[in-house]
Amino acid sequence: MGTRNPGQRAGLTRGAVLAAANELLAERGLAALTMRAVATRLDVAPNALYSHVANKTALLDEVLDERLALVTEPDPDGDPAAGLHAVMTSTRAVLLDRPDLVPLYLARQGARGPHAQRLGEVMLGLMDRAGVTGGDAREALRVLIVYTIGFAALGTGGPLAADETARSFDRGLRWLLTGIIPG
Amino acid sequence: MGTRNPGQRAGLTRGAVLAAANELLAERGLAALTMRAVATRLDVAPNALYSHVANKTALLDEVLDERLALVTEPDPDGDPAAGLHAVMTSTRAVLLDRPDLVPLYLARQGARGPHAQRLGEVMLGLMDRAGVTGGDAREALRVLIVYTIGFAALGTGGPLAADETARSFDRGLRWLLTGIIPG
DNA sequence: CAATATAGCTGGACGTTGTACAGTTTGCCA
DNA sequence: TGGCAAACTGTACAACGTCCAGCTATATTG
């Protein structure tokens, strides 16, 4: 019953592999996210995954970017500072649901996937409407991203409780936004 | 010549193990920092390390904290904001010299060693002198640490050059400090 | 409809990692 | 001088990522 069917198609797809990886990550953490574990969950031999994913790094890259798809986009015509505030807050919340992921973003020096790119463009658009452009905008973008990812990384543990951490995040974020968009 | 002496004391010390780990990290990066590599460098069997270090995690913890000893302490009687600025700038520089280390700080949810603790107290002292106390001070401390470690993590790669990144860091840091210590 | 190519899967294996176990050797202290 | 604890060794194990060679069910072609 549960035994694998030698030489038979299991109907494995790239999406199924990704989904299994995500489930594993949510249920048992990053350390448990091994190729073998993903394969076991899909009732498949470990190397079968390599028909759909180049290697583990590539798999993680996709898990990473897929996560960012959950960030809610702000109203592009609303108040720019409020929009930026909303994006960063949402990003932090999304990352906080998978704390193990965050060190990976940093080890990879940030995300480069399509969803990450889209978010960056949205934020640049908001800044543009607030009169922050060119190099200044890119610098500010970097500051906001670093701050948010950093807080997601350090946000779960530590001596402060969750809501206190959320308040700290919010205060610092406002300080930054005030600096970026004065008045 | 290079052969090991079976059953003979090699004069290994905890400090030597730590030093070897640090060298390896500096010369070949985190991926090359394996127990076996450390042992080879000390001309010793891999498991000999376990007489001096509990396990690899403990070894890394000590490498991590040792690194923070290099952060220059500020004048405790100078201008508080300037002092905080100096500590964070120094911290970033120290971490930037071992970029591989930074994701580890984040994976461990911050540093807990004695040097990390000392730095925290110094910073709290500066804030106290600036009139920021209690929960406000702890929140501000967290914000500054997260920002600095985050920037060290994302500071090396990316589209901007090193000096541009340094300038971004400085701008954001000033925004935060202005928020923490107005006027 | 038959022959062939191909993509998806399998078993098995390799090299590397962290670390446990048991034994041997050494230096120190009673 | 006898013995003991600490330091070090060889050996081994489980788990990891990933490669290779085969088998097979499906898709493609004549």
Short mmCIF file of N, CA, C and O in Angstrom, two decimals, chain A residues 80-150:
data_model
loop_
_atom_site.label_atom_id
_atom_site.label_comp_id
_atom_site.label_asym_id
_atom_site.label_seq_id
_atom_site.Cartn_x
_atom_site.Cartn_y
_atom_site.Cartn_z
N PRO A 80 1.75 58.09 0.84
CA PRO A 80 2.96 57.29 0.64
C PRO A 80 3.53 56.75 1.94
O PRO A 80 3.86 55.55 2.02
N ALA A 81 3.64 57.60 2.95
CA ALA A 81 4.22 57.14 4.21
C ALA A 81 3.37 56.02 4.80
O ALA A 81 3.90 55.01 5.28
N ALA A 82 2.07 56.18 4.73
CA ALA A 82 1.18 55.13 5.26
C ALA A 82 1.34 53.85 4.45
O ALA A 82 1.33 52.75 5.01
N GLY A 83 1.49 54.00 3.14
CA GLY A 83 1.67 52.82 2.30
C GLY A 83 2.95 52.08 2.63
O GLY A 83 2.95 50.86 2.78
N LEU A 84 4.02 52.83 2.79
CA LEU A 84 5.29 52.19 3.14
C LEU A 84 5.18 51.50 4.50
O LEU A 84 5.65 50.37 4.68
N HIS A 85 4.54 52.19 5.41
CA HIS A 85 4.34 51.61 6.74
C HIS A 85 3.58 50.29 6.63
O HIS A 85 3.93 49.29 7.27
N ALA A 86 2.56 50.28 5.79
CA ALA A 86 1.73 49.07 5.65
C ALA A 86 2.54 47.93 5.03
O ALA A 86 2.45 46.78 5.48
N VAL A 87 3.31 48.23 4.01
CA VAL A 87 4.08 47.17 3.36
C VAL A 87 5.07 46.54 4.33
O VAL A 87 5.18 45.31 4.43
N MET A 88 5.77 47.39 5.06
CA MET A 88 6.77 46.85 5.96
C MET A 88 6.12 46.05 7.09
O MET A 88 6.62 45.01 7.50
N THR A 89 5.02 46.53 7.57
CA THR A 89 4.33 45.81 8.64
C THR A 89 3.84 44.45 8.15
O THR A 89 3.99 43.43 8.83
N SER A 90 3.29 44.45 6.95
CA SER A 90 2.82 43.19 6.38
C SER A 90 4.00 42.25 6.13
O SER A 90 3.91 41.05 6.40
N THR A 91 5.08 42.79 5.63
CA THR A 91 6.25 41.95 5.37
C THR A 91 6.73 41.30 6.66
O THR A 91 7.01 40.10 6.71
N ARG A 92 6.81 42.08 7.69
CA ARG A 92 7.27 41.53 8.96
C ARG A 92 6.34 40.40 9.42
O ARG A 92 6.80 39.35 9.86
N ALA A 93 5.04 40.63 9.28
CA ALA A 93 4.08 39.60 9.71
C ALA A 93 4.26 38.32 8.90
O ALA A 93 4.25 37.21 9.45
N VAL A 94 4.44 38.48 7.61
CA VAL A 94 4.59 37.31 6.74
C VAL A 94 5.85 36.53 7.11
O VAL A 94 5.84 35.30 7.18
N LEU A 95 6.92 37.26 7.35
CA LEU A 95 8.18 36.57 7.69
C LEU A 95 8.11 35.95 9.07
O LEU A 95 8.70 34.91 9.33
N LEU A 96 7.40 36.59 9.95
CA LEU A 96 7.32 36.11 11.33
C LEU A 96 6.65 34.74 11.41
O LEU A 96 6.87 33.99 12.37
N ASP A 97 5.85 34.43 10.39
CA ASP A 97 5.19 33.12 10.38
C ASP A 97 6.16 31.99 10.05
O ASP A 97 5.84 30.82 10.28
N ARG A 98 7.29 32.32 9.50
CA ARG A 98 8.31 31.32 9.17
C ARG A 98 9.67 31.86 9.61
O ARG A 98 10.52 32.19 8.78
N PRO A 99 9.88 31.94 10.91
CA PRO A 99 11.09 32.61 11.42
C PRO A 99 12.38 31.96 10.90
O PRO A 99 13.39 32.65 10.71
N ASP A 100 12.33 30.67 10.67
CA ASP A 100 13.53 29.99 10.19
C ASP A 100 14.01 30.52 8.86
O ASP A 100 15.19 30.42 8.51
N LEU A 101 13.09 31.06 8.10
CA LEU A 101 13.42 31.51 6.76
C LEU A 101 14.32 32.74 6.77
O LEU A 101 15.15 32.94 5.88
N VAL A 102 14.14 33.56 7.78
CA VAL A 102 14.75 34.88 7.73
C VAL A 102 16.28 34.85 7.66
O VAL A 102 16.87 35.54 6.84
N PRO A 103 16.94 34.02 8.46
CA PRO A 103 18.39 33.97 8.32
C PRO A 103 18.82 33.59 6.90
O PRO A 103 19.89 33.99 6.45
N LEU A 104 17.97 32.85 6.22
CA LEU A 104 18.30 32.49 4.84
C LEU A 104 18.30 33.70 3.92
O LEU A 104 19.15 33.84 3.06
N TYR A 105 17.31 34.56 4.10
CA TYR A 105 17.29 35.79 3.31
C TYR A 105 18.61 36.53 3.48
O TYR A 105 19.20 37.03 2.54
N LEU A 106 19.06 36.56 4.73
CA LEU A 106 20.27 37.33 5.01
C LEU A 106 21.51 36.62 4.49
O LEU A 106 22.42 37.24 3.96
N ALA A 107 21.52 35.29 4.62
CA ALA A 107 22.67 34.55 4.10
C ALA A 107 22.78 34.74 2.59
O ALA A 107 23.86 34.73 2.03
N ARG A 108 21.64 34.92 1.95
CA ARG A 108 21.63 35.10 0.49
C ARG A 108 21.70 36.58 0.12
O ARG A 108 21.52 36.94 -1.03
N GLN A 109 21.92 37.41 1.11
CA GLN A 109 22.02 38.86 0.88
C GLN A 109 20.75 39.41 0.24
O GLN A 109 20.81 40.17 -0.72
N GLY A 110 19.61 39.01 0.79
CA GLY A 110 18.35 39.53 0.29
C GLY A 110 17.72 38.63 -0.74
O GLY A 110 18.33 37.69 -1.21
N ALA A 111 16.50 38.91 -1.07
CA ALA A 111 15.78 38.10 -2.03
C ALA A 111 15.89 38.73 -3.43
O ALA A 111 15.96 39.95 -3.58
N ARG A 112 15.90 37.89 -4.44
CA ARG A 112 16.05 38.39 -5.80
C ARG A 112 14.91 37.92 -6.70
O ARG A 112 14.84 38.27 -7.87
N GLY A 113 14.03 37.13 -6.17
CA GLY A 113 12.97 36.56 -6.99
C GLY A 113 11.99 37.61 -7.47
O GLY A 113 12.07 38.78 -7.11
N PRO A 114 11.06 37.20 -8.32
CA PRO A 114 10.11 38.14 -8.92
C PRO A 114 9.25 38.87 -7.89
O PRO A 114 8.97 40.06 -8.04
N HIS A 115 8.84 38.17 -6.85
CA HIS A 115 7.97 38.81 -5.88
C HIS A 115 8.73 39.88 -5.09
O HIS A 115 8.20 40.96 -4.80
N ALA A 116 9.97 39.57 -4.77
CA ALA A 116 10.80 40.56 -4.07
C ALA A 116 10.96 41.80 -4.94
O ALA A 116 10.86 42.93 -4.47
N GLN A 117 11.18 41.57 -6.21
CA GLN A 117 11.38 42.67 -7.13
C GLN A 117 10.13 43.56 -7.22
O GLN A 117 10.21 44.79 -7.18
N ARG A 118 9.02 42.89 -7.33
CA ARG A 118 7.75 43.63 -7.41
C ARG A 118 7.57 44.52 -6.18
O ARG A 118 7.24 45.71 -6.29
N LEU A 119 7.82 43.96 -5.01
CA LEU A 119 7.67 44.76 -3.79
C LEU A 119 8.58 45.98 -3.81
O LEU A 119 8.17 47.08 -3.44
N GLY A 120 9.80 45.76 -4.25
CA GLY A 120 10.74 46.88 -4.32
C GLY A 120 10.21 47.98 -5.22
O GLY A 120 10.29 49.18 -4.87
N GLU A 121 9.64 47.58 -6.34
CA GLU A 121 9.14 48.60 -7.28
C GLU A 121 7.95 49.36 -6.69
O GLU A 121 7.83 50.58 -6.86
N VAL A 122 7.09 48.64 -6.02
CA VAL A 122 5.95 49.29 -5.37
C VAL A 122 6.43 50.35 -4.39
O VAL A 122 5.94 51.48 -4.35
N MET A 123 7.43 49.98 -3.60
CA MET A 123 7.93 50.90 -2.60
C MET A 123 8.61 52.11 -3.22
O MET A 123 8.43 53.25 -2.77
N LEU A 124 9.35 51.86 -4.28
CA LEU A 124 9.99 52.98 -4.96
C LEU A 124 8.94 53.93 -5.53
O LEU A 124 9.11 55.15 -5.53
N GLY A 125 7.85 53.34 -6.03
CA GLY A 125 6.76 54.17 -6.55
C GLY A 125 6.17 55.07 -5.48
O GLY A 125 5.93 56.26 -5.71
N LEU A 126 5.98 54.51 -4.30
CA LEU A 126 5.44 55.30 -3.20
C LEU A 126 6.39 56.45 -2.84
O LEU A 126 5.96 57.59 -2.63
N MET A 127 7.65 56.13 -2.78
CA MET A 127 8.62 57.17 -2.44
C MET A 127 8.66 58.26 -3.50
O MET A 127 8.76 59.45 -3.19
N ASP A 128 8.58 57.83 -4.72
CA ASP A 128 8.59 58.79 -5.82
C ASP A 128 7.46 59.80 -5.63
O ASP A 128 7.65 61.01 -5.79
N ARG A 129 6.29 59.29 -5.28
CA ARG A 129 5.15 60.18 -5.10
C ARG A 129 5.34 61.09 -3.89
O ARG A 129 4.68 62.13 -3.77
N ALA A 130 6.25 60.69 -2.99
CA ALA A 130 6.53 61.55 -1.83
C ALA A 130 7.71 62.48 -2.09
O ALA A 130 8.15 63.18 -1.19
N GLY A 131 8.22 62.43 -3.32
CA GLY A 131 9.30 63.34 -3.65
C GLY A 131 10.69 62.80 -3.37
O GLY A 131 11.68 63.53 -3.49
N VAL A 132 10.76 61.54 -3.01
CA VAL A 132 12.07 60.91 -2.77
C VAL A 132 12.42 60.10 -4.01
O VAL A 132 11.70 59.17 -4.38
N THR A 133 13.52 60.45 -4.66
CA THR A 133 13.83 59.83 -5.95
C THR A 133 15.29 59.44 -6.05
O THR A 133 16.10 59.78 -5.19
N GLY A 134 15.60 58.72 -7.11
CA GLY A 134 16.99 58.40 -7.45
C GLY A 134 17.73 57.67 -6.35
O GLY A 134 17.20 56.75 -5.73
N GLY A 135 18.96 58.09 -6.12
CA GLY A 135 19.80 57.43 -5.13
C GLY A 135 19.21 57.51 -3.73
O GLY A 135 19.30 56.55 -2.96
N ASP A 136 18.61 58.64 -3.42
CA ASP A 136 17.99 58.78 -2.11
C ASP A 136 16.93 57.70 -1.89
O ASP A 136 16.84 57.11 -0.81
N ALA A 137 16.15 57.45 -2.91
CA ALA A 137 15.07 56.46 -2.78
C ALA A 137 15.66 55.06 -2.59
O ALA A 137 15.18 54.29 -1.75
N ARG A 138 16.68 54.77 -3.36
CA ARG A 138 17.28 53.44 -3.23
C ARG A 138 17.90 53.25 -1.85
O ARG A 138 17.81 52.17 -1.25
N GLU A 139 18.51 54.29 -1.35
CA GLU A 139 19.09 54.20 -0.01
C GLU A 139 18.00 53.98 1.03
O GLU A 139 18.12 53.13 1.92
N ALA A 140 16.95 54.76 0.92
CA ALA A 140 15.87 54.63 1.89
C ALA A 140 15.23 53.25 1.80
O ALA A 140 14.90 52.63 2.83
N LEU A 141 15.08 52.76 0.58
CA LEU A 141 14.51 51.42 0.40
C LEU A 141 15.34 50.39 1.13
O LEU A 141 14.82 49.53 1.87
N ARG A 142 16.64 50.50 0.95
CA ARG A 142 17.54 49.56 1.60
C ARG A 142 17.40 49.63 3.12
O ARG A 142 17.33 48.61 3.80
N VAL A 143 17.34 50.84 3.62
CA VAL A 143 17.21 51.02 5.07
C VAL A 143 15.94 50.34 5.58
O VAL A 143 15.95 49.61 6.58
N LEU A 144 14.86 50.56 4.90
CA LEU A 144 13.59 49.98 5.34
C LEU A 144 13.61 48.46 5.28
O LEU A 144 13.13 47.78 6.20
N ILE A 145 14.17 47.92 4.22
CA ILE A 145 14.21 46.47 4.07
C ILE A 145 15.06 45.84 5.15
O ILE A 145 14.67 44.87 5.80
N VAL A 146 16.23 46.41 5.32
CA VAL A 146 17.14 45.87 6.33
C VAL A 146 16.48 45.90 7.70
O VAL A 146 16.52 44.92 8.46
N TYR A 147 15.87 47.00 8.00
CA TYR A 147 15.24 47.15 9.30
C TYR A 147 14.15 46.10 9.49
O TYR A 147 14.06 45.44 10.54
N THR A 148 13.35 45.92 8.48
CA THR A 148 12.22 45.00 8.60
C THR A 148 12.66 43.55 8.69
O THR A 148 12.20 42.79 9.55
N ILE A 149 13.54 43.16 7.81
CA ILE A 149 14.02 41.78 7.85
C ILE A 149 14.75 41.52 9.16
O ILE A 149 14.58 40.48 9.80
N GLY A 150 15.54 42.48 9.57
CA GLY A 150 16.25 42.32 10.83
C GLY A 150 15.30 42.12 11.98
O GLY A 150 15.50 41.25 12.83
#
